[in-house]
PDB file of N, CA, C and O in Angstrom:
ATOM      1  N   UNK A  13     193.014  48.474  29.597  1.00 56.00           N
ATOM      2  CA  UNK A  13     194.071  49.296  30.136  1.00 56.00           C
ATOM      3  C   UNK A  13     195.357  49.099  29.339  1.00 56.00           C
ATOM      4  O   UNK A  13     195.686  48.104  28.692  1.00 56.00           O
ATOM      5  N   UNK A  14     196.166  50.499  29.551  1.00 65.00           N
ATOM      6  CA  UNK A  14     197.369  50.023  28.309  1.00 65.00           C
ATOM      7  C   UNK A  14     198.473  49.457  29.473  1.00 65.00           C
ATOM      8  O   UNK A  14     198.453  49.540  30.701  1.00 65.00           O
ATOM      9  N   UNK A  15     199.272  48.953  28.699  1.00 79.00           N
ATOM     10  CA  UNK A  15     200.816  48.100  29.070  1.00 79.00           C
ATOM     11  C   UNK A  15     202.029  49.104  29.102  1.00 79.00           C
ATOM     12  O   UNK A  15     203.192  48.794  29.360  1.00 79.00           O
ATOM     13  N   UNK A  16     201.453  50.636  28.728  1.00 80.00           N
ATOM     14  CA  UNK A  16     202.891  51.900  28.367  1.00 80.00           C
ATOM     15  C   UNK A  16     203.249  51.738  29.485  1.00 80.00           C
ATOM     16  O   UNK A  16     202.611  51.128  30.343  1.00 80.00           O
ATOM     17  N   UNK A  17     204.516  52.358  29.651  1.00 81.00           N
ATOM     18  CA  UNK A  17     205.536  52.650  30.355  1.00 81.00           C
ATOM     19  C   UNK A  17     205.187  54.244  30.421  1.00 81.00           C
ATOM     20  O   UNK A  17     205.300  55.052  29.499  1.00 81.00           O
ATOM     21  N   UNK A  18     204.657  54.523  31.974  1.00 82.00           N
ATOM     22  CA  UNK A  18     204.632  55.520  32.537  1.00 82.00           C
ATOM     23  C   UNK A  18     205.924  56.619  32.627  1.00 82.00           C
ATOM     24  O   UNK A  18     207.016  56.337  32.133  1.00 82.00           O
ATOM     25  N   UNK A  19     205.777  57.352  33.022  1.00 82.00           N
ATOM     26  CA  UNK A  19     206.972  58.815  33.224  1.00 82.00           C
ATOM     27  C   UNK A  19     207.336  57.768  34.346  1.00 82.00           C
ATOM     28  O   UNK A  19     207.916  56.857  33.756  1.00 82.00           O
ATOM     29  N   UNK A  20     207.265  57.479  35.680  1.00 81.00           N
ATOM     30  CA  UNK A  20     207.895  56.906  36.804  1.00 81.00           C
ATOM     31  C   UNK A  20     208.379  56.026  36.322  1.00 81.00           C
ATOM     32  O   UNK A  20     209.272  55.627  37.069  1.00 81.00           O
ATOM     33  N   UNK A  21     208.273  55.152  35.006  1.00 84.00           N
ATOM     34  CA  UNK A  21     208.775  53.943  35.101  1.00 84.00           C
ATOM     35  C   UNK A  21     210.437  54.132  34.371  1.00 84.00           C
ATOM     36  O   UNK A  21     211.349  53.322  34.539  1.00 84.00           O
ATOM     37  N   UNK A  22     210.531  55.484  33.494  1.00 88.00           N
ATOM     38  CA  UNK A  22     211.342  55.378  32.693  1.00 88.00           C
ATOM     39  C   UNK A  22     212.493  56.285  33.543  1.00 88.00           C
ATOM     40  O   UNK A  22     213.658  56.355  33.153  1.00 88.00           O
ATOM     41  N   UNK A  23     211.967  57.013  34.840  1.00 85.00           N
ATOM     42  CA  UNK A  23     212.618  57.637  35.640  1.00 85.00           C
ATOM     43  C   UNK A  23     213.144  56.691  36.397  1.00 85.00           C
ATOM     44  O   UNK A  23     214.365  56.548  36.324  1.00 85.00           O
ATOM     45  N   UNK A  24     212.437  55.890  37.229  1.00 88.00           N
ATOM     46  CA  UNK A  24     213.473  54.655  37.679  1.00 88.00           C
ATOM     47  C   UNK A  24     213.786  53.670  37.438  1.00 88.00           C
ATOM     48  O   UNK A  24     213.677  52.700  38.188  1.00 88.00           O
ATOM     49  N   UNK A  25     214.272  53.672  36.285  1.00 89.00           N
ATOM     50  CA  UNK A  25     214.774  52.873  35.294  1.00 89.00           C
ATOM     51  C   UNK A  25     216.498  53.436  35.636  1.00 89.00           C
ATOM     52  O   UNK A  25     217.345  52.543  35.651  1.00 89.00           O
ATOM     53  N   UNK A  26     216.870  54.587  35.845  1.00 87.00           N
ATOM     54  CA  UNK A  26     217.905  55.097  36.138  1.00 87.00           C
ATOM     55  C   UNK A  26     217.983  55.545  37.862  1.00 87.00           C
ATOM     56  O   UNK A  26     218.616  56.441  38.420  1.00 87.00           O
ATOM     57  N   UNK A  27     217.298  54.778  38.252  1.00 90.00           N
ATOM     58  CA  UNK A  27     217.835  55.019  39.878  1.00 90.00           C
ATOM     59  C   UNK A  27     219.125  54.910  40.512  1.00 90.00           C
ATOM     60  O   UNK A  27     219.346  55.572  41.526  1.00 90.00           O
ATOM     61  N   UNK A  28     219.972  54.172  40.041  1.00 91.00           N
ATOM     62  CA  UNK A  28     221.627  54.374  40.343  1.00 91.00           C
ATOM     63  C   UNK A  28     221.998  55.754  39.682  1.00 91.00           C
ATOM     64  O   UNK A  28     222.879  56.253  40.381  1.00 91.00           O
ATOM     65  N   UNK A  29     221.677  56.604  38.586  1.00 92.00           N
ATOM     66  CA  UNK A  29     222.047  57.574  38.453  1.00 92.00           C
ATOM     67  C   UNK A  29     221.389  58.784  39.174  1.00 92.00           C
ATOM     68  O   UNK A  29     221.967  59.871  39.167  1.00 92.00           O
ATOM     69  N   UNK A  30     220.243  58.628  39.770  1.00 91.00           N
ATOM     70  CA  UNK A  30     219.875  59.794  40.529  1.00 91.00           C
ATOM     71  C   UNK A  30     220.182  59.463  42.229  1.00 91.00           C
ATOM     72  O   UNK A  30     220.097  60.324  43.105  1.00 91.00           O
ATOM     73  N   UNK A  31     220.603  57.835  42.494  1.00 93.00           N
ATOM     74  CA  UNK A  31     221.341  58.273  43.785  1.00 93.00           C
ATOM     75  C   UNK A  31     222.786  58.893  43.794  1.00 93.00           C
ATOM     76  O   UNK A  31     223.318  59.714  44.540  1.00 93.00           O
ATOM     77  N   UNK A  32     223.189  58.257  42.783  1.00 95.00           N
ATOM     78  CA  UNK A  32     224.676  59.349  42.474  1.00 95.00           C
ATOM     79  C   UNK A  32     224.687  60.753  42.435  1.00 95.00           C
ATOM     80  O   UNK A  32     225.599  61.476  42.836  1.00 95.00           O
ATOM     81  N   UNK A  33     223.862  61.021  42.043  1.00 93.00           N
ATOM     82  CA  UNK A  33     223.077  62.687  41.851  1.00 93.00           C
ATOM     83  C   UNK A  33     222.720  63.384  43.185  1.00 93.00           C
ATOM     84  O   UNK A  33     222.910  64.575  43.434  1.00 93.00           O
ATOM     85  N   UNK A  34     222.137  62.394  44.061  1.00 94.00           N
ATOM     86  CA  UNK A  34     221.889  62.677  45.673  1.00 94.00           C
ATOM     87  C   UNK A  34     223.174  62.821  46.108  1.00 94.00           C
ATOM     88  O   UNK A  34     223.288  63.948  46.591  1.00 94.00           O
ATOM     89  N   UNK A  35     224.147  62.236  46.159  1.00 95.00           N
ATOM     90  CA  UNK A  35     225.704  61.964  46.655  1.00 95.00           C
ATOM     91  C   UNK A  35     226.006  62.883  46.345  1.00 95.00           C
ATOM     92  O   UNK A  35     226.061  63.776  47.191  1.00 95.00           O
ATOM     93  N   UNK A  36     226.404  63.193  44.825  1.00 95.00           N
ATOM     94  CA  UNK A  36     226.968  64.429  44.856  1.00 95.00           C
ATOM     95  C   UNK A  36     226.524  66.110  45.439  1.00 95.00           C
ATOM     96  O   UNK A  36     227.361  67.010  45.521  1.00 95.00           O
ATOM     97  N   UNK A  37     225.494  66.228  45.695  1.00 93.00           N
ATOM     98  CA  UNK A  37     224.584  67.166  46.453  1.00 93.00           C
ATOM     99  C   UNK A  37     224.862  66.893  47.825  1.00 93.00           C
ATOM    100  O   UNK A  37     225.058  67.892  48.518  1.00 93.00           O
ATOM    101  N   UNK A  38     224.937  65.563  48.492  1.00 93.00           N
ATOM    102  CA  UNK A  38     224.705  65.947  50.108  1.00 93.00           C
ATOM    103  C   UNK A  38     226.410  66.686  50.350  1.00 93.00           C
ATOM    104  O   UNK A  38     226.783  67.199  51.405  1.00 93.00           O
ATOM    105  N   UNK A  39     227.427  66.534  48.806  1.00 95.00           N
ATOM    106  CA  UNK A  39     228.801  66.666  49.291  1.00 95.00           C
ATOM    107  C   UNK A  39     229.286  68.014  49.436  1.00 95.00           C
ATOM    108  O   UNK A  39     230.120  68.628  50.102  1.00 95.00           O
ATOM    109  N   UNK A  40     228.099  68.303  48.205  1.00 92.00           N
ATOM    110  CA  UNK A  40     228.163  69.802  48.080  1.00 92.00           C
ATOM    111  C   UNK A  40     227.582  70.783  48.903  1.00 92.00           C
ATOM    112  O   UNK A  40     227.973  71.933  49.105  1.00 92.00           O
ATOM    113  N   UNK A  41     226.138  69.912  49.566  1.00 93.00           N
ATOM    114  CA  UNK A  41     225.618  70.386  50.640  1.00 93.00           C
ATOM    115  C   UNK A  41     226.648  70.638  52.063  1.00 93.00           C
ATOM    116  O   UNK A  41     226.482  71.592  52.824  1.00 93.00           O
ATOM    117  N   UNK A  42     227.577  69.732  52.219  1.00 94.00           N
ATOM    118  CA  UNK A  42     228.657  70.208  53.368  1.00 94.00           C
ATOM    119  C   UNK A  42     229.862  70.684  53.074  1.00 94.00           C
ATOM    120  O   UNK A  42     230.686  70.915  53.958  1.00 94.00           O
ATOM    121  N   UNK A  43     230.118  70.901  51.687  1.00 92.00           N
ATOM    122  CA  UNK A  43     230.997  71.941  51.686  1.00 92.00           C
ATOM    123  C   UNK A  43     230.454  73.257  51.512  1.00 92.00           C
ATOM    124  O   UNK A  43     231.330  74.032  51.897  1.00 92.00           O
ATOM    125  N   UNK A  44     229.188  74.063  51.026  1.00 91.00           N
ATOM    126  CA  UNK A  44     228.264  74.838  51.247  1.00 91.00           C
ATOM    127  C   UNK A  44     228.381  75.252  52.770  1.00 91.00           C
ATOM    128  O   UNK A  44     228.535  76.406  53.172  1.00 91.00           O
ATOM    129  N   UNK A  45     228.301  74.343  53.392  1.00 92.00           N
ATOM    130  CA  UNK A  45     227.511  74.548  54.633  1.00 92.00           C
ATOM    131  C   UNK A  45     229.399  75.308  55.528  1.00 92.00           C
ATOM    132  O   UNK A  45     229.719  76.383  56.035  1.00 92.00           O
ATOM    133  N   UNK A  46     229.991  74.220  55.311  1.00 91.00           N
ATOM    134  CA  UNK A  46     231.480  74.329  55.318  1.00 91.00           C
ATOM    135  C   UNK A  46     231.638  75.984  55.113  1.00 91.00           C
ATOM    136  O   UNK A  46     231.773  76.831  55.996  1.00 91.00           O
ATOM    137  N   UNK A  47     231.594  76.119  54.050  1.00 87.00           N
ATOM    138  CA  UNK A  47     231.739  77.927  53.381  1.00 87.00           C
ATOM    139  C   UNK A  47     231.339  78.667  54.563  1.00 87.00           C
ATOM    140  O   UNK A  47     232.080  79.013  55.484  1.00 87.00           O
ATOM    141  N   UNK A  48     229.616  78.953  54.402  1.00 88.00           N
ATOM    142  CA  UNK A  48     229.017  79.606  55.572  1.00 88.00           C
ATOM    143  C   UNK A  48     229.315  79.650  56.481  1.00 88.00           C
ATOM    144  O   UNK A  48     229.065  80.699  57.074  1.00 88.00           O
ATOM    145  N   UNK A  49     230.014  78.611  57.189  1.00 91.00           N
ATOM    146  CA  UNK A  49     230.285  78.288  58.421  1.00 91.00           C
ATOM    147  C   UNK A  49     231.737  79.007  59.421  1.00 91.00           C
ATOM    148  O   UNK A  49     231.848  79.315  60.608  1.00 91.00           O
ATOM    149  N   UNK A  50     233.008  79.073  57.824  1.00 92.00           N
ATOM    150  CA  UNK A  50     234.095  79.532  58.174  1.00 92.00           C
ATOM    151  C   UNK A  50     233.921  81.129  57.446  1.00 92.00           C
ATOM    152  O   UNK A  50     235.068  81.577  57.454  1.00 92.00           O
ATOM    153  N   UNK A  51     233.069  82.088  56.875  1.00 91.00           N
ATOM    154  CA  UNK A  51     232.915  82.683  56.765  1.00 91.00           C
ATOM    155  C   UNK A  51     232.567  84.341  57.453  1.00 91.00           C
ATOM    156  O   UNK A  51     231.568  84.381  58.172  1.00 91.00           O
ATOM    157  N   UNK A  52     233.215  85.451  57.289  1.00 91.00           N
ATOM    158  CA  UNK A  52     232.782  86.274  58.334  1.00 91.00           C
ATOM    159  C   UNK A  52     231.369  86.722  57.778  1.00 91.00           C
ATOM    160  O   UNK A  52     231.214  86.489  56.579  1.00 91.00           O
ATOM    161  N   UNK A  53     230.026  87.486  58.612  1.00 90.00           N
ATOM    162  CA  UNK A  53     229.008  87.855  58.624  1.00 90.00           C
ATOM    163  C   UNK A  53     228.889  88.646  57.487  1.00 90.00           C
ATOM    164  O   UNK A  53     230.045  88.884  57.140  1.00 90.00           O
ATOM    165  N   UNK A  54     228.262  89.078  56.868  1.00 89.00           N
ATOM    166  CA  UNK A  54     228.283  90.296  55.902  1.00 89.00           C
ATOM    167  C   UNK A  54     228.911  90.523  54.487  1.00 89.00           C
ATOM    168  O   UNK A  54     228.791  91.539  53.801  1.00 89.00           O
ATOM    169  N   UNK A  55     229.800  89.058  54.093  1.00 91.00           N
ATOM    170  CA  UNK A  55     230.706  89.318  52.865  1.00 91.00           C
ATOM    171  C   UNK A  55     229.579  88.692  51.847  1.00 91.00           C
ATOM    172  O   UNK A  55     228.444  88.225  51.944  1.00 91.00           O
ATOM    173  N   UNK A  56     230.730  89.001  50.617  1.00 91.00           N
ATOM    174  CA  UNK A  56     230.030  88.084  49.452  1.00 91.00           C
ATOM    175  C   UNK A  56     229.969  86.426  49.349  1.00 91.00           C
ATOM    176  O   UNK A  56     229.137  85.811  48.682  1.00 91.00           O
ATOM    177  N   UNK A  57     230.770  85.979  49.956  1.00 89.00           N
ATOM    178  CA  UNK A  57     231.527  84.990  50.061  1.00 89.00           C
ATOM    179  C   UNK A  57     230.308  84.236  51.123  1.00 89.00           C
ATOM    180  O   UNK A  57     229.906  83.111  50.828  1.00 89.00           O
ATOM    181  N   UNK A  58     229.828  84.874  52.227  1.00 91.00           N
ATOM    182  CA  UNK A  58     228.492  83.983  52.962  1.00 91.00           C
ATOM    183  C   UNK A  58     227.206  83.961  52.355  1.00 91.00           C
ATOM    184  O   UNK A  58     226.226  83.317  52.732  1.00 91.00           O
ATOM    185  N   UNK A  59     227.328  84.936  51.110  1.00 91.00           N
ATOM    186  CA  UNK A  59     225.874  85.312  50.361  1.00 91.00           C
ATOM    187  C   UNK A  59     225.955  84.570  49.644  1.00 91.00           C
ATOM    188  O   UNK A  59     224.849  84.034  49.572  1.00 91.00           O
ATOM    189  N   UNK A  60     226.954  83.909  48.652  1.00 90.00           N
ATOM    190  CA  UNK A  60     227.360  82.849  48.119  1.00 90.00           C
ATOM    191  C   UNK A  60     226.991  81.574  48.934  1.00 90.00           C
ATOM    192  O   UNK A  60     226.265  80.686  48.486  1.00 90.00           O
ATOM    193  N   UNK A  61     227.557  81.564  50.174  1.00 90.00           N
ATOM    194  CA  UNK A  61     227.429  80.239  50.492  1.00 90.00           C
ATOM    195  C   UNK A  61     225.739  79.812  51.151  1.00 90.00           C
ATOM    196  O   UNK A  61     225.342  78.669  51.382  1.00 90.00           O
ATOM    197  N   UNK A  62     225.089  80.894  51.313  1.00 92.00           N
ATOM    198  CA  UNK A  62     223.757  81.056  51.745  1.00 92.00           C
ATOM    199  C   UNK A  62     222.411  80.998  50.727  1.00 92.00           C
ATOM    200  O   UNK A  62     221.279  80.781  51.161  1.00 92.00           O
ATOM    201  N   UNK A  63     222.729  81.237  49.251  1.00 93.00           N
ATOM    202  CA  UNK A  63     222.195  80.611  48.179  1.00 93.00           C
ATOM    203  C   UNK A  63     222.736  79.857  47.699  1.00 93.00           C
ATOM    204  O   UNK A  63     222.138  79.564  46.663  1.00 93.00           O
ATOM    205  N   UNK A  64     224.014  79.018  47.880  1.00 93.00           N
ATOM    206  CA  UNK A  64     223.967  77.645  47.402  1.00 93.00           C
ATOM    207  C   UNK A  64     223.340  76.468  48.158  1.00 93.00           C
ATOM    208  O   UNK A  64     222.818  75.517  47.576  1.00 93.00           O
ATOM    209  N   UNK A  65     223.455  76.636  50.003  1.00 93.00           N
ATOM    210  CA  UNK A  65     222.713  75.882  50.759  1.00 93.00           C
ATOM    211  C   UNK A  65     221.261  75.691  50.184  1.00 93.00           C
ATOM    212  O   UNK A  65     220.825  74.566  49.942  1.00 93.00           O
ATOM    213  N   UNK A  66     220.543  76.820  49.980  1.00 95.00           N
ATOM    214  CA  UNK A  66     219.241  77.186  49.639  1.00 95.00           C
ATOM    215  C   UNK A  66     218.723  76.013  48.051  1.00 95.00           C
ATOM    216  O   UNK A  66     217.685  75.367  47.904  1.00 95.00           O
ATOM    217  N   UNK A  67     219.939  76.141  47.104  1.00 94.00           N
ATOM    218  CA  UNK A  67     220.085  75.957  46.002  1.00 94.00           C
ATOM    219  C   UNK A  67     219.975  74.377  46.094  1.00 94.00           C
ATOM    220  O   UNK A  67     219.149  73.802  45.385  1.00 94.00           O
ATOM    221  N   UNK A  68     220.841  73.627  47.006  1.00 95.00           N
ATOM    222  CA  UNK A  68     221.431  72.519  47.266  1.00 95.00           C
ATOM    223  C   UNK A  68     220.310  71.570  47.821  1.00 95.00           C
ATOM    224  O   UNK A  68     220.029  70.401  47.558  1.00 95.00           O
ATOM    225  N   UNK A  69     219.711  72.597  48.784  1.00 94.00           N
ATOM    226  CA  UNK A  69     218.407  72.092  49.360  1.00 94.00           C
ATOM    227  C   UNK A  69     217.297  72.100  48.674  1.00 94.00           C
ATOM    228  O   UNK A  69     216.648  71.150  49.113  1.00 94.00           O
ATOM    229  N   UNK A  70     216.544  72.759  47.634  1.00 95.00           N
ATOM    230  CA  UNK A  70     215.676  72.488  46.644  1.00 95.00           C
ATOM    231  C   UNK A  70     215.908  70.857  45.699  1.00 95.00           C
ATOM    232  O   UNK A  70     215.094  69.982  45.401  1.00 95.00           O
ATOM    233  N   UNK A  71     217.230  70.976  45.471  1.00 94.00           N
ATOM    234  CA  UNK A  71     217.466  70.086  44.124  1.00 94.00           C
ATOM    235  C   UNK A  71     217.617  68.921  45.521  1.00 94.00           C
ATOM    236  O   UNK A  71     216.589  68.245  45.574  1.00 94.00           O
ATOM    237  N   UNK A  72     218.244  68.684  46.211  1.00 94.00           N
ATOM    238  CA  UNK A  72     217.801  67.444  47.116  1.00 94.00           C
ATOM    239  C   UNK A  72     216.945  66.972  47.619  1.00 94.00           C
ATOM    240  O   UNK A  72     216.946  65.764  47.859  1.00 94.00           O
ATOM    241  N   UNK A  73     215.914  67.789  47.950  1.00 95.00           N
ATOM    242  CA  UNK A  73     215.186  67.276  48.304  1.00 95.00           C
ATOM    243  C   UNK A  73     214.063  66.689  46.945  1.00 95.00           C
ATOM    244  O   UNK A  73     213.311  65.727  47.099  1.00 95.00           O
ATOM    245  N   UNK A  74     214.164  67.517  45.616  1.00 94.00           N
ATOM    246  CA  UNK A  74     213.970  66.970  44.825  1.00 94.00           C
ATOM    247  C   UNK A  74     214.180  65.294  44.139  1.00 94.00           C
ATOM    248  O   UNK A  74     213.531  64.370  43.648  1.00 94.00           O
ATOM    249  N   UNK A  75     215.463  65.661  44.485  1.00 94.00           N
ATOM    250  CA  UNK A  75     216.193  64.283  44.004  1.00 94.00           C
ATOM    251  C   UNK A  75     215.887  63.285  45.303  1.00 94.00           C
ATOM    252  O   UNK A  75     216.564  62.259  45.243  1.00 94.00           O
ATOM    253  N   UNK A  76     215.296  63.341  46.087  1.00 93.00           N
ATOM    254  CA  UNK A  76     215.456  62.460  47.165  1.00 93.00           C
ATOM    255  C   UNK A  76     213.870  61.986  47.390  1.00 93.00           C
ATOM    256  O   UNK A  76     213.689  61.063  48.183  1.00 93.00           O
ATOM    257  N   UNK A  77     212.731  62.570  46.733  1.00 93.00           N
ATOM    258  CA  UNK A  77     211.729  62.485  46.322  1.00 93.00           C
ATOM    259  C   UNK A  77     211.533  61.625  45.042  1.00 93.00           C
ATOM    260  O   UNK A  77     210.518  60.961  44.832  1.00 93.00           O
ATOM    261  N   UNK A  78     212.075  61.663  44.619  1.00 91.00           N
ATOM    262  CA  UNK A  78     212.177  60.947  43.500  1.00 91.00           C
ATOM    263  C   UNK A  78     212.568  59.135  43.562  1.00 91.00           C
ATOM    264  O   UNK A  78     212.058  58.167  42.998  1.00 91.00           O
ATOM    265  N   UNK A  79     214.141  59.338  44.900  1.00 92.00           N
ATOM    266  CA  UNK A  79     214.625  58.356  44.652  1.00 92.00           C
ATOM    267  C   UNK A  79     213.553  57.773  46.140  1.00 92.00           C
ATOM    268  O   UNK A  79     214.017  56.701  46.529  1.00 92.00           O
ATOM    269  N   UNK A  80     213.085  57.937  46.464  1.00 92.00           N
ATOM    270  CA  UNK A  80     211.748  57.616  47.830  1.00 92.00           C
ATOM    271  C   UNK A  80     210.360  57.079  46.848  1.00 92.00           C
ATOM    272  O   UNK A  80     209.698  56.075  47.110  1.00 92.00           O
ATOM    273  N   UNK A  81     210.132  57.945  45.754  1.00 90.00           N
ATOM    274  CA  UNK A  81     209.051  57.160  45.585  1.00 90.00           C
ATOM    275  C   UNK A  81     209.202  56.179  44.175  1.00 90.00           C
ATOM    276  O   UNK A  81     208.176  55.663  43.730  1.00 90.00           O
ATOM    277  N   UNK A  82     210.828  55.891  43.333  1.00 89.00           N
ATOM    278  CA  UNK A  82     211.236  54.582  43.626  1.00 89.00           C
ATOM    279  C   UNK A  82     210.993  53.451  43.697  1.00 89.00           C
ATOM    280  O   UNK A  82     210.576  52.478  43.070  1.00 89.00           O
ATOM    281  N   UNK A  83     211.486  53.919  44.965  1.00 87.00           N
ATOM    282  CA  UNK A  83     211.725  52.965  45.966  1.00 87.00           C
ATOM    283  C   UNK A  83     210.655  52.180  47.150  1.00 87.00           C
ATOM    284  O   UNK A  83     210.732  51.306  48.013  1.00 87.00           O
ATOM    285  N   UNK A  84     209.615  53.132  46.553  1.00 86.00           N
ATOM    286  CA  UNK A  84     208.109  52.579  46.973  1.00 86.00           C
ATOM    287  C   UNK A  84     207.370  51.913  46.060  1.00 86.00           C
ATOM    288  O   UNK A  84     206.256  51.622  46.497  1.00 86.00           O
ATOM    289  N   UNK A  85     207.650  51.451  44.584  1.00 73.00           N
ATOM    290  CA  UNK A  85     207.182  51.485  43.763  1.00 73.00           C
ATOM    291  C   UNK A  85     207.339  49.926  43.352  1.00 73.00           C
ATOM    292  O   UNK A  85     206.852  49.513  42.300  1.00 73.00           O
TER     293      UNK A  85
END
């Protein structure tokens, strides 16, 4: 069996930079959410804030998959 250094290993090798990466997403995730929230029904401005939630939520949960299996590892 070989001794390489797998794709997971060289990915969390930088795990302080992809929880920073989570941080900055959950911040953006509530100012997103923030937007939508003070927004009236029907503008551009909630369509905006309704694909960035969407947007915010792919790449986190990405990044949070990542930093989970880690952290199992």
């Amino acid at each position: 069996m070989s001794n390489a250094p797998t794709f997971f290993d060289y990915v969390c090798s930088n795990t302080d930079k992809f929880a920073m990466l989570f941080a900055f997403e959950c911040l953006a995730g509530a100012l997103s959410l923030a937007l939508f929230l003070w927004t009236e029904p029907g503008t551009a401005t909630r369509v905006v804030g309704i694909l960035n939630l969407a947007g915010i939520a792919v790449l986190g949960a990405a990044t949070g998959a990542i930093l989970l299996k880690c952290h199992r590892m």
